[in-house]
Coordinates of C-alpha atoms in Angstrom, one line a residue:
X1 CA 18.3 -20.3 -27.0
X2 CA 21.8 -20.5 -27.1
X3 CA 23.7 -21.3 -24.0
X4 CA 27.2 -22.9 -24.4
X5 CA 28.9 -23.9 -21.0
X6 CA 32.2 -23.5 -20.7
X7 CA 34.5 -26.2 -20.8
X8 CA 35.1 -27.4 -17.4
X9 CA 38.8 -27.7 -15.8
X10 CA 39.8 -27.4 -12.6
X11 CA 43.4 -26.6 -12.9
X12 CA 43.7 -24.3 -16.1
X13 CA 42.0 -21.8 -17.9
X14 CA 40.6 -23.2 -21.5
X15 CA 42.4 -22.8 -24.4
X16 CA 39.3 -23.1 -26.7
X17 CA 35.8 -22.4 -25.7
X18 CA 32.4 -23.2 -27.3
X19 CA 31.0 -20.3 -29.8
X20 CA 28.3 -22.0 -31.9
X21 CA 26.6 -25.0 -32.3
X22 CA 25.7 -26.5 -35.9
X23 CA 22.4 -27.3 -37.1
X24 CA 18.9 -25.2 -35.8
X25 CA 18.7 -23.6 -32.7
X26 CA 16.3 -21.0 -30.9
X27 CA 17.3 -17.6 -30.5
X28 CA 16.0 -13.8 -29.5
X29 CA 14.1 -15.1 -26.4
X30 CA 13.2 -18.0 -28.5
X31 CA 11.3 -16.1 -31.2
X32 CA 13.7 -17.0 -33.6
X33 CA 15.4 -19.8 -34.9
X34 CA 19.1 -19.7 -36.4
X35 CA 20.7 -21.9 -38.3
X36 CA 24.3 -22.7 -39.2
X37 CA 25.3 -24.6 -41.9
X38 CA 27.9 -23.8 -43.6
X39 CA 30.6 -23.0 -40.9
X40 CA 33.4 -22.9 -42.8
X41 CA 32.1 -19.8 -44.4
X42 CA 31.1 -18.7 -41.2
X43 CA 34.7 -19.3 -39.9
X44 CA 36.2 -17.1 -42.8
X45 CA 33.6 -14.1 -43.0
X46 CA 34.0 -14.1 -38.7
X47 CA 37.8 -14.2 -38.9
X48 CA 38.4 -11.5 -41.9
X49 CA 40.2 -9.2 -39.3
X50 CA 42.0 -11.3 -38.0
X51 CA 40.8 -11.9 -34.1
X52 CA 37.4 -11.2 -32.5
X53 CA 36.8 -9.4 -29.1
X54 CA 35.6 -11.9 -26.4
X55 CA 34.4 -9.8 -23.5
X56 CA 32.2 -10.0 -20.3
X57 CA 28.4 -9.4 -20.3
X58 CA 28.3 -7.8 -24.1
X59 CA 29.9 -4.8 -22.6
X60 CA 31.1 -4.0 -26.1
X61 CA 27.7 -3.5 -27.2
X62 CA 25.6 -3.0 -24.1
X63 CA 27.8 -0.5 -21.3
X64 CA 31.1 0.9 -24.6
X65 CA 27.9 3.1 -26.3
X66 CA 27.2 4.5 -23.3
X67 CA 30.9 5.5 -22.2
X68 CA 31.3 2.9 -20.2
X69 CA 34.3 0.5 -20.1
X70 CA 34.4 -2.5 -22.0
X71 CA 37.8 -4.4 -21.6
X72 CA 38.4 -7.6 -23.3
X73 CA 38.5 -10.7 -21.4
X74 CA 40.5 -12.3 -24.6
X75 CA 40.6 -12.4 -27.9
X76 CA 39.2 -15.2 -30.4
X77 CA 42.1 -16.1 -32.5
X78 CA 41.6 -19.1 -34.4
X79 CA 38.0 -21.0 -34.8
X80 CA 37.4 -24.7 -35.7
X81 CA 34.9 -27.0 -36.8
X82 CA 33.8 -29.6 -34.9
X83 CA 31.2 -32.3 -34.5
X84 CA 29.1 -30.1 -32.3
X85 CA 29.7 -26.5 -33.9
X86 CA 31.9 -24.0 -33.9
X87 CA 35.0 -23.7 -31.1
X88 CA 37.6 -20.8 -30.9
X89 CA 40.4 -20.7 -29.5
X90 CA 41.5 -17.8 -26.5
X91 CA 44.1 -15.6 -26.2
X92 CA 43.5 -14.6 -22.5
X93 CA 44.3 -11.5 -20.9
X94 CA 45.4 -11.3 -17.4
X95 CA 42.2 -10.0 -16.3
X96 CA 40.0 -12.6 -18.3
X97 CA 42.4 -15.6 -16.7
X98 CA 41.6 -14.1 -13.3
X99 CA 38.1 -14.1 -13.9
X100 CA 38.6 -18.1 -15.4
X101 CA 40.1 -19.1 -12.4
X102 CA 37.8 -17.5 -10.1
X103 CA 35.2 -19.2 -12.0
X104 CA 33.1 -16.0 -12.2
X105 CA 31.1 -17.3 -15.6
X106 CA 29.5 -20.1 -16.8
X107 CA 29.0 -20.0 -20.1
X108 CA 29.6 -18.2 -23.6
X109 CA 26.9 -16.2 -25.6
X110 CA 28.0 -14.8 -29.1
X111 CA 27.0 -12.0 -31.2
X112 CA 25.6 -13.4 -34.5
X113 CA 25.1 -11.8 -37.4
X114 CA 22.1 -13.5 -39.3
X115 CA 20.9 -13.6 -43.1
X116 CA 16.4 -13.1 -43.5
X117 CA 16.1 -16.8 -43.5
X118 CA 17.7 -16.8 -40.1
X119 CA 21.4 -18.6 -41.9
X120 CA 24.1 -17.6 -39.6
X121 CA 26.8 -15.9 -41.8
X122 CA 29.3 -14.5 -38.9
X123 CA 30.2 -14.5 -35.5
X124 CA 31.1 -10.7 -34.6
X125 CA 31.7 -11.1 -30.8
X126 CA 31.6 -13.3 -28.0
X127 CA 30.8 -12.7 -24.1
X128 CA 31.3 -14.3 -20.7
X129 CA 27.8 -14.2 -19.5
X130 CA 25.9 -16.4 -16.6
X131 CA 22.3 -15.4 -18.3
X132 CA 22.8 -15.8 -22.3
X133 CA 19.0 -15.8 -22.8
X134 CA 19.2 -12.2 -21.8
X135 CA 22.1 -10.7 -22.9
X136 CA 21.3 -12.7 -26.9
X137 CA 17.8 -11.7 -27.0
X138 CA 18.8 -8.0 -26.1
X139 CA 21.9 -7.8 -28.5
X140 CA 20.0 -9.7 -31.4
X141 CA 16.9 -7.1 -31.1
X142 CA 19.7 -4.6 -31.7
X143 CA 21.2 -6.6 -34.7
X144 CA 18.0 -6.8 -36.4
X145 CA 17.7 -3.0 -36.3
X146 CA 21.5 -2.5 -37.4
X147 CA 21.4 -5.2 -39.8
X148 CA 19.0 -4.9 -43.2
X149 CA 18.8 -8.6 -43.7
X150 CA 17.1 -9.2 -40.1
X151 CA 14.8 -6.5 -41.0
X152 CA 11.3 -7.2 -38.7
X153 CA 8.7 -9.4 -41.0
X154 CA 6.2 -7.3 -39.7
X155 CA 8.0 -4.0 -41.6
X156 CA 8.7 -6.2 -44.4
X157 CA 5.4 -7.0 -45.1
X158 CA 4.6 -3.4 -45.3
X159 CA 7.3 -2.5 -47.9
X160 CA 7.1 -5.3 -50.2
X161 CA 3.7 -4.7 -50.0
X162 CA 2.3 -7.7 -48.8
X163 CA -1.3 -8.5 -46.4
X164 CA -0.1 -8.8 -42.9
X165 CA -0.8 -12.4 -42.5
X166 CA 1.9 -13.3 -45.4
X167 CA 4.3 -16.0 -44.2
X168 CA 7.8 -16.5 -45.0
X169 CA 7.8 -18.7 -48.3
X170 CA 5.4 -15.2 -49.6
X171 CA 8.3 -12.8 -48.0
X172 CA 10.9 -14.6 -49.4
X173 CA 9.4 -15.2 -53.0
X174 CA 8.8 -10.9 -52.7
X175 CA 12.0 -10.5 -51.7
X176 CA 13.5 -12.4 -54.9
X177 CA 11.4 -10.7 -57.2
X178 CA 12.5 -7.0 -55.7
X179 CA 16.2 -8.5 -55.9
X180 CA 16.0 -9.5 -59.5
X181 CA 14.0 -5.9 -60.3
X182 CA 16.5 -4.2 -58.7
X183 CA 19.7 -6.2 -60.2
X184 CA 17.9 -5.4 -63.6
X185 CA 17.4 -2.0 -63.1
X186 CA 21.0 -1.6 -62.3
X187 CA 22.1 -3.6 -65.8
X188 CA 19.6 -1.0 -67.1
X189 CA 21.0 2.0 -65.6
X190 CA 24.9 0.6 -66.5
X191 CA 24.0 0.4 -70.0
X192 CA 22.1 3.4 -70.6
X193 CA 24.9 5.4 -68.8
X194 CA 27.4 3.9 -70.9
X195 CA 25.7 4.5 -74.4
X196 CA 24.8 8.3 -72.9
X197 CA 28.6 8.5 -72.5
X198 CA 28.6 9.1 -68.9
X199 CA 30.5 7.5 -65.9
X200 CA 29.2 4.2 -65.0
X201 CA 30.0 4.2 -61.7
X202 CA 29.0 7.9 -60.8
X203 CA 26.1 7.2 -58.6
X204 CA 25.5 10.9 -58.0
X205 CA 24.3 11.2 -61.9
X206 CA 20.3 11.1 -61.5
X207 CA 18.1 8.7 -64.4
X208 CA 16.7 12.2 -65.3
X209 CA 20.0 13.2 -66.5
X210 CA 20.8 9.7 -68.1
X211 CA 17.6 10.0 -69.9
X212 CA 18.4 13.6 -71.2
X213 CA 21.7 12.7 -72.4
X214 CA 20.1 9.7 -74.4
X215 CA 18.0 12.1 -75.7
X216 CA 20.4 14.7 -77.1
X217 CA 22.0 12.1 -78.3
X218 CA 19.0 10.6 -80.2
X219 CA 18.1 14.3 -81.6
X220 CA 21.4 14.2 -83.5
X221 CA 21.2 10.4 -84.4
X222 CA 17.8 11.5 -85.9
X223 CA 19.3 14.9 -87.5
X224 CA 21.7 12.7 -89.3
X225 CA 19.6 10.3 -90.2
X226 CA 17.7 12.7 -91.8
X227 CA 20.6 14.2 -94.0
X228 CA 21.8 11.0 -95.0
X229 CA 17.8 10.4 -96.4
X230 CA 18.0 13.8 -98.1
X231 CA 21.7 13.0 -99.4
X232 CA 20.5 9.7 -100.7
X233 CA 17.5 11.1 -102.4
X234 CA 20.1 14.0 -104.2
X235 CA 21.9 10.6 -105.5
X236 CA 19.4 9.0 -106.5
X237 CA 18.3 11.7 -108.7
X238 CA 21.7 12.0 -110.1
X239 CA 22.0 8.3 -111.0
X240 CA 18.6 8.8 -113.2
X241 CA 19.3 11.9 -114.5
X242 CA 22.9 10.3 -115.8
X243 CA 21.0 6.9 -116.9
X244 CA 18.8 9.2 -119.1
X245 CA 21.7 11.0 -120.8
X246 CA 23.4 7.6 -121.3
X247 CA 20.3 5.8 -123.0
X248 CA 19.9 9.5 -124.6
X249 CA 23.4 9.2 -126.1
X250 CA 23.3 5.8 -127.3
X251 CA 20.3 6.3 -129.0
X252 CA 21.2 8.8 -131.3
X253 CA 24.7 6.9 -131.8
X254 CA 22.3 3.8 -132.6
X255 CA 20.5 5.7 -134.6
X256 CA 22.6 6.6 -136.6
X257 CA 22.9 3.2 -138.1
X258 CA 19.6 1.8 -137.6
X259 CA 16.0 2.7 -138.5
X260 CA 14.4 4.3 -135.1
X261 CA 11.0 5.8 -135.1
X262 CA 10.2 8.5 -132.3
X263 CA 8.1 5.9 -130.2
X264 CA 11.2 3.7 -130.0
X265 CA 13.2 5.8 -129.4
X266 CA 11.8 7.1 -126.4
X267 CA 11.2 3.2 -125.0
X268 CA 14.5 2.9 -125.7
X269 CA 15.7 5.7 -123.6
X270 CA 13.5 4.5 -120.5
X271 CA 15.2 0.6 -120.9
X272 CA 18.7 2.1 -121.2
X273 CA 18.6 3.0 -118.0
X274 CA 17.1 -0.1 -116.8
X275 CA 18.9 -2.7 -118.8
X276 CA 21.2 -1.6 -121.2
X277 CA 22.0 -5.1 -122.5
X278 CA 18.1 -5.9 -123.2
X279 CA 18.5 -1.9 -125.0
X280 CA 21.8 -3.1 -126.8
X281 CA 20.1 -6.8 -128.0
X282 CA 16.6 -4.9 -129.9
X283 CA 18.7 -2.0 -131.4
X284 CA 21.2 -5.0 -133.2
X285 CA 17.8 -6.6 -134.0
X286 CA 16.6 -3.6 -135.7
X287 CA 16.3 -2.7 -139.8
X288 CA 19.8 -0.7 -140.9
X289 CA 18.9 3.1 -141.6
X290 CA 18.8 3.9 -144.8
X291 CA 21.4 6.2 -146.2
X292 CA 20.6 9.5 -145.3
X293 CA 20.2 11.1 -149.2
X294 CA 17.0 9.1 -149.6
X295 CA 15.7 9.0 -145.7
X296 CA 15.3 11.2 -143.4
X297 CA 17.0 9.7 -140.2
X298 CA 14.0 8.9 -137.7
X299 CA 11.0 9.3 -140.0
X300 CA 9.1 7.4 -142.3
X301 CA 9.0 9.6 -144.9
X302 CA 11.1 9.1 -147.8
X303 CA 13.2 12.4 -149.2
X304 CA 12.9 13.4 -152.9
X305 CA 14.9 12.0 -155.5
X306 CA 17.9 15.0 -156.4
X307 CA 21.3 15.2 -158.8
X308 CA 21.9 11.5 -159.9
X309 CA 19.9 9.7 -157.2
X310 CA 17.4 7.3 -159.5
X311 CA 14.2 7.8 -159.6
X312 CA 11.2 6.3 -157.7
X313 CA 10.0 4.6 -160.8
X314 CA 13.2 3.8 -161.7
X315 CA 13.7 1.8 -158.3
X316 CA 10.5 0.2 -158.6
X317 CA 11.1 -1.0 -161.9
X318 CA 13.9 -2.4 -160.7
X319 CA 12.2 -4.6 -158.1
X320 CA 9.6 -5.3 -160.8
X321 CA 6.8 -4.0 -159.1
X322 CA 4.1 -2.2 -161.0
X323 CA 1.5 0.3 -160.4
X324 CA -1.1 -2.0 -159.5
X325 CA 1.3 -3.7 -157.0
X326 CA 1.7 -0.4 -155.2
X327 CA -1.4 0.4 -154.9
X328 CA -2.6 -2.8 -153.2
X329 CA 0.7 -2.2 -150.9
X330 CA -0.7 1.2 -150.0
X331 CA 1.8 2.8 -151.6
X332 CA -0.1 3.4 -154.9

């Protein structure tokens, strides 16, 4: 239990008193036990406004919610660390250097404020008190109502929802884990909220309506989506239907030059569109059409001899082929 004594003087009032020791010490009737560590960060989260109120009895917090008076005895101005804690140093009013010299007190209890693992993290008050034990059991029973991190193990248990005979290394551990849940689900919520397009830092817009947003949103990313498939598919048909006119077209200019047959000509078509080089390379491979007064362009069939055209005999005299020689070439 904490119980700092006064500094004793005879002749003058202290200038710097006691507040908190370093290291482990019992507190709340001795049910607890606090620790301070790192008092230099205690120091600066205690002495953020500037002073602290040092009064008699923790009137501030005991007799001041009641309407009763609670004048300050003097104000904690300035703390520093020491070997044994914690001192600050007092700016005394008239009545509190009264009270000093009278000798009316004997000691000093603060008003802690305390982290779940029981780390002090700031001194919020001080008091002249002659029965500490009391007046810091009472005050830190209040704290650990007021204060969310002092929350009762017992009631802590019950929400993380942990058996009853869980001890603090299982509290703490379930504590963590709801920390990190609930640090993720906050990442979760800031992202969605942004992509839905709404104010990140609105905390009156509900998940429901972060959800619907995403939604909408996901109705038209899935409308477009399907357009673009429908567009794609329109220009995909295009591309084919203009790869067949352009194998269609050069065919009939090759064609016109070499000797195509039907078949070809169609498997020309279909690799045209595919490879036109590979179309190109077999068309320059092909036989020359012959000229058009003795073949039909396209066929096999040859066209009838007319005006001064020679003859067929005449032709295969020529060559030196006779009738016999037909026939075996099928021609016969």
């Amino acid at each position: 239990m904490i119980e700092l004594p006064l500094p004793k003087d005879d002749n003058n009032v202290p200038d710097w008193v006691h507040l908190l020791p370093s290291g482990s010490f019992s507190a709340a009737g001795g049910s607890r036990t606090l620790r301070a560590e790192e008092l230099h960060a205690i120091i600066r989260e205690s002495m953020k406004q500037g002073k602290i109120v040092l009064d008699e009895n923790h009137s501030t917090d005991l007799a001041a919610p009641r309407g009763k008076t609670a004048p300050a005895m003097g104000w904690i101005t300035a703390m520093q660390v020491r070997d044994d804690g914690i001192w600050g140093r007092v700016e005394w009013t008239n009545r509190g250097k009264n009270i000093m010299a009278d000798k009316a007190y004997r000691a000093i209890s603060p008003v802690l404020k305390s982290d779940y693992r029981g780390q002090v993290i700031q001194i919020m008050r001080a008091s002249l008190t002659n029965n500490p034990d009391l007046s810091l059991q009472t005050l830190h029973s209040q704290q650990i109502q007021e204060d969310a991190l002092t929350y009762p193990l017992s009631a802590l248990r019950t929400r993380l929802g942990l058996p009853a005979d869980a001890d603090e290394a299982a509290i703490t551990a379930a504590i963590a884990s709801a920390l990190k849940a609930a640090k993720l689900y906050v990442l979760l919520r800031t992202g969605a909220a942004q992509l839905a397009g709404l104010d990140q830092s609105d905390q009156t817009i509900t998940d429901e309506a972060i959800l619907t947003k995403l939604r909408a949103g996901q109705d038209q990313v899935s409308l477009h989506a399907a357009n673009q498939k429908a567009l794609q598919i329109q220009i995909d048909e295009l591309k084919t239907a203009n790869a067949r006119m352009a194998g269609e077209r050069f065919v009939e200019i090759a064609g016109q030059k070499k000797a195509i047959t039907s078949e070809l000509k169609t498997q020309l078509i279909t690799l045209h569109a595919s490879n036109p080089e590979l179309a190109r390379t077999i068309v320059a491979g092909l036989a020359d059409a012959p000229s058009s007064e003795s073949v039909t362009l396209h066929g096999a069939a040859l066209a009838m001899p007319h005006g001064n055209a020679p003859s067929f005999k005449t032709i295969d005299a020529a060559l030196g082929l006779t009738s016999d020689d037909l026939k075996k070439g099928g021609l016969g």
